[in-house]
């Protein structure tokens, strides 16, 4: 009758509409208290990029971007708005692909995604040209949130900031880890673990943080659910004492990247 | 005190070493009975590609592949074994990239991954050149397994066959859905759902099956855990009556694919 431990993912209820300067840590603790729960050692808290950007004041009016020549060129090539193209260019280090359907860019941090992460859905004033940019440094944001929560609740937890991203070759978005603190981003089992026949694993590096982000994003939803955070339990083996190298450590170095 | 429903993922215990002709359905039911549990309506059962391939007799000796000219050319370009290159060519429709580090190919089904899914880890005789190919038609395998389980247990469930795959731009493997029956592969919310401010979602297509595969693969592990199946609960909203179009429906049509 021995059952394996379960992984559980629970979207948190009762979180407010976030705006510049609000405390995510405080809101999370209040939400958990309202559910008669609290953070425990080994928990991983996943929060949506959108609320981190909101509290960090990353809302912008598109009209405030002054399209330079490159932006006009991109707007011409894609049939899209020059100010939006300017915003993408300012947020990114490289445009990988540009079509009328999508502009795929490397965000300054190195993460590759559509529109360099700029998005208007679930943003107040989005219909009038307000957009939200990514946090300036999502790994730093994760470290700060972890520090606040660990202090407030006297626990050791992992924190992931997740954003929904498209992928090469496959349709549909998945949550991806764009900021991490206190968990193993990649579990490198090469040369360290065996298979069922005692042979050493040759090629296995597990994308732990992205897997956690994918399951949490599925639970949080993409529309009007109002659940921008999820609590993941059963992953204590990946929670670390140190903050660690962050989500950027999960990015393929450009010189090893075959798909640019 | 209202808590949201949780998603749970539990790797199943006590499953045997699988070999050609064995019944996965029977083993799953026995495992669940041994855990004092049974399949329920709305469950999603995720099984590893490896055991599906094993029961379908997809084990091959590399020595049995006769390397033709193209395979020798690929072996020369990558510094790898000509017979393995021949196996990859026979399993795939296109080689996207070839380097000493990896051969990225489109499997006959259209899924893009390293070595067209051919792998020797957790395969008996792997040290002596035995490899395992993908199931011939993973979506068909998922439909068959679903049919057997639904009949045996008188339930309505979803079935996912998952494999660990690498990705463009990011390090680390994630479980991906390579065969699906009875669940929504993609939840297309474009034009159908609203955001928090009542605006219609423009671009949101959720990769449901891949998200489920990612969380299940994290629970199943990649080495000697011996847990090639996981039970996912809390996803009943994505379980469908029909088998549906399968995992291939989640692949980007080649003409829309910007990363080939
Ligand atoms: N309570 C609350 N929920 C929000 C807020 N912003 C977004 N959400 C919710 O967070 C989840 C993810 O939203 P999404 O727009 O996909 O965020 P992203 O993936 O980080 O870009 C959904 O359930 C939204 O309804 C907010 O300010 N307050
Ligand atoms: N019980 C059992 N476990 C297996 C068998 N084959 C693989 N596994 C387990 O299934 C999980 C996934 O293995 P992996 O080799 O990564 O499979 P893949 O991702 O489908 O290629 C791990 O926990 C393995 O130990 C088998 O024949 N029997
Ligand atoms: Mn976003
Ligand atoms: Mn989202
Ligand atoms: Mn495999
Ligand atoms: Mn695997």
Coordinates of C-alpha atoms in Angstrom, one line a residue, chain B residues 1-210:
Chain B
X1 CA -11.3 29.8 3.9
X2 CA -12.1 28.8 0.3
X3 CA -9.1 27.0 -1.2
X4 CA -8.8 26.5 -4.9
X5 CA -8.7 22.9 -6.2
X6 CA -5.2 21.4 -6.4
X7 CA -3.6 19.7 -9.3
X8 CA -1.8 16.6 -8.1
X9 CA 0.7 14.4 -9.8
X10 CA 1.7 11.0 -8.3
X11 CA 4.2 8.6 -9.8
X12 CA 2.9 5.1 -9.6
X13 CA 4.7 2.4 -7.7
X14 CA 5.4 -1.2 -8.2
X15 CA 5.4 -1.3 -12.0
X16 CA 7.3 -4.2 -13.6
X17 CA 10.1 -4.1 -16.1
X18 CA 8.2 -4.0 -19.4
X19 CA 9.0 -6.2 -22.4
X20 CA 7.3 -6.9 -25.7
X21 CA 3.7 -7.9 -25.5
X22 CA 3.1 -7.0 -21.8
X23 CA 0.0 -5.1 -20.9
X24 CA 0.5 -1.6 -19.6
X25 CA -3.2 -1.3 -18.8
X26 CA -3.1 -4.4 -16.6
X27 CA 0.1 -3.2 -14.8
X28 CA -1.4 0.2 -14.1
X29 CA -4.6 -1.3 -12.6
X30 CA -2.5 -3.6 -10.4
X31 CA -0.3 -0.7 -9.3
X32 CA -3.3 1.4 -8.4
X33 CA -4.9 -1.5 -6.5
X34 CA -1.6 -2.0 -4.6
X35 CA -1.9 1.6 -3.6
X36 CA -5.5 1.2 -2.5
X37 CA -6.6 3.5 -5.3
X38 CA -8.3 3.2 -8.7
X39 CA -8.8 5.4 -11.8
X40 CA -11.5 8.0 -11.4
X41 CA -13.5 9.9 -14.0
X42 CA -11.4 13.0 -15.0
X43 CA -8.0 11.5 -14.2
X44 CA -5.2 11.8 -16.7
X45 CA -2.7 8.9 -16.8
X46 CA 0.7 9.8 -18.2
X47 CA 3.0 7.0 -19.2
X48 CA 6.7 7.2 -20.3
X49 CA 7.4 6.7 -24.0
X50 CA 9.9 4.1 -23.0
X51 CA 7.5 1.5 -21.7
X52 CA 5.1 2.0 -24.6
X53 CA 8.0 1.4 -27.0
X54 CA 9.1 -1.6 -25.0
X55 CA 5.7 -3.4 -25.0
X56 CA 5.3 -2.6 -28.7
X57 CA 8.6 -4.4 -29.4
X58 CA 10.5 -1.3 -30.7
X59 CA 13.9 -2.5 -29.4
X60 CA 16.5 -2.8 -32.1
X61 CA 20.2 -3.8 -32.3
X62 CA 22.1 -1.0 -33.9
X63 CA 24.2 -3.6 -35.7
X64 CA 21.2 -4.5 -37.7
X65 CA 21.0 -1.1 -39.4
X66 CA 22.9 -1.0 -42.7
X67 CA 24.4 2.5 -43.1
X68 CA 23.8 3.9 -46.5
X69 CA 25.7 6.9 -48.0
X70 CA 23.6 9.5 -46.2
X71 CA 24.3 7.9 -42.9
X72 CA 28.0 7.8 -43.5
X73 CA 27.9 11.4 -44.4
X74 CA 26.0 12.3 -41.2
X75 CA 28.4 10.1 -39.2
X76 CA 31.4 12.0 -40.8
X77 CA 29.8 15.4 -40.0
X78 CA 29.1 14.5 -36.4
X79 CA 31.8 12.1 -35.4
X80 CA 29.2 9.5 -34.5
X81 CA 28.3 5.9 -35.3
X82 CA 27.1 5.3 -38.9
X83 CA 24.5 2.7 -37.8
X84 CA 23.0 5.1 -35.3
X85 CA 22.9 7.7 -38.0
X86 CA 21.1 5.2 -40.2
X87 CA 18.6 4.5 -37.5
X88 CA 17.9 8.2 -37.0
X89 CA 17.5 8.7 -40.8
X90 CA 15.0 5.8 -41.0
X91 CA 13.0 7.2 -38.1
X92 CA 12.9 10.8 -39.3
X93 CA 11.6 12.9 -42.2
X94 CA 14.1 15.7 -41.9
X95 CA 17.4 16.5 -40.2
X96 CA 17.2 20.0 -38.9
X97 CA 20.7 20.4 -37.3
X98 CA 23.7 18.2 -37.0
X99 CA 26.7 18.9 -34.8
X100 CA 29.0 16.6 -32.8
X101 CA 26.8 17.5 -29.8
X102 CA 23.4 16.6 -31.3
X103 CA 21.4 15.5 -34.3
X104 CA 18.1 17.3 -34.2
X105 CA 15.5 15.7 -36.4
X106 CA 11.8 15.7 -37.2
X107 CA 10.5 12.3 -36.3
X108 CA 8.2 10.8 -38.9
X109 CA 5.2 11.9 -36.8
X110 CA 6.5 15.5 -37.0
X111 CA 7.8 15.9 -33.5
X112 CA 11.3 17.6 -33.5
X113 CA 13.8 16.2 -31.1
X114 CA 17.3 14.9 -30.6
X115 CA 18.1 11.6 -32.4
X116 CA 14.5 11.2 -33.6
X117 CA 13.7 9.9 -30.1
X118 CA 16.1 6.9 -30.3
X119 CA 17.6 6.2 -26.9
X120 CA 19.5 3.4 -25.0
X121 CA 19.0 4.5 -21.4
X122 CA 16.8 2.3 -19.3
X123 CA 16.9 -0.2 -22.2
X124 CA 18.1 -3.8 -21.5
X125 CA 21.3 -4.4 -23.5
X126 CA 21.9 -0.7 -24.1
X127 CA 25.6 -1.1 -23.4
X128 CA 25.8 -3.7 -26.2
X129 CA 24.2 -1.5 -28.8
X130 CA 20.5 -2.1 -28.2
X131 CA 18.3 1.0 -28.7
X132 CA 14.6 1.8 -28.4
X133 CA 12.7 3.5 -31.2
X134 CA 9.5 5.5 -30.6
X135 CA 6.2 3.7 -30.9
X136 CA 5.2 3.6 -34.6
X137 CA 2.2 5.9 -33.9
X138 CA 2.2 7.3 -30.4
X139 CA -1.3 8.9 -30.7
X140 CA -2.7 5.5 -31.8
X141 CA -0.9 3.9 -28.8
X142 CA -2.5 6.4 -26.5
X143 CA -5.9 5.7 -27.9
X144 CA -5.5 2.0 -27.5
X145 CA -4.3 2.3 -23.9
X146 CA -7.2 4.7 -23.1
X147 CA -9.7 2.3 -24.6
X148 CA -8.3 -0.6 -22.5
X149 CA -8.3 1.4 -19.3
X150 CA -11.7 2.9 -19.8
X151 CA -13.2 -0.5 -20.5
X152 CA -11.4 -2.3 -17.6
X153 CA -12.1 0.4 -15.0
X154 CA -15.4 1.8 -16.4
X155 CA -14.2 5.4 -16.3
X156 CA -13.5 8.3 -18.6
X157 CA -9.9 9.4 -18.5
X158 CA -7.3 11.1 -20.6
X159 CA -4.0 9.4 -21.6
X160 CA -0.7 11.0 -22.4
X161 CA 2.4 9.4 -23.6
X162 CA 5.3 11.6 -22.6
X163 CA 9.0 11.8 -23.6
X164 CA 11.8 14.0 -22.3
X165 CA 13.0 16.4 -25.0
X166 CA 15.4 19.2 -25.2
X167 CA 14.3 22.6 -26.5
X168 CA 15.5 25.5 -28.6
X169 CA 17.3 28.3 -26.7
X170 CA 17.0 26.7 -23.2
X171 CA 19.0 24.0 -21.5
X172 CA 17.4 21.0 -19.9
X173 CA 14.8 18.5 -20.9
X174 CA 11.1 18.7 -20.3
X175 CA 8.4 16.1 -20.7
X176 CA 6.4 16.6 -23.9
X177 CA 3.2 15.0 -25.0
X178 CA 4.0 12.7 -28.0
X179 CA 0.7 10.7 -27.8
X180 CA -2.6 11.9 -26.5
X181 CA -6.1 10.5 -26.3
X182 CA -9.1 12.0 -24.4
X183 CA -7.8 15.4 -23.4
X184 CA -7.6 18.9 -24.8
X185 CA -4.1 19.2 -26.4
X186 CA -4.4 22.9 -27.0
X187 CA -6.9 25.1 -25.3
X188 CA -7.5 27.9 -27.8
X189 CA -8.9 30.8 -25.9
X190 CA -8.5 33.3 -28.8
X191 CA -11.7 35.3 -29.1
X192 CA -13.4 33.1 -26.5
X193 CA -12.2 34.3 -23.2
X194 CA -11.7 37.7 -21.5
X195 CA -8.9 39.1 -19.4
X196 CA -9.4 40.8 -16.0
X197 CA -10.5 44.0 -17.7
X198 CA -13.1 42.3 -20.0
X199 CA -10.9 42.5 -23.1
X200 CA -11.0 39.5 -25.4
X201 CA -7.8 37.4 -25.4
X202 CA -6.0 37.8 -28.7
X203 CA -3.2 35.4 -28.7
X204 CA -3.7 32.8 -26.0
X205 CA -3.5 29.1 -27.0
X206 CA -2.5 27.0 -23.9
X207 CA -0.3 24.0 -24.4
X208 CA -2.3 21.9 -22.0
X209 CA -1.0 18.4 -23.0
X210 CA 2.6 19.5 -22.9

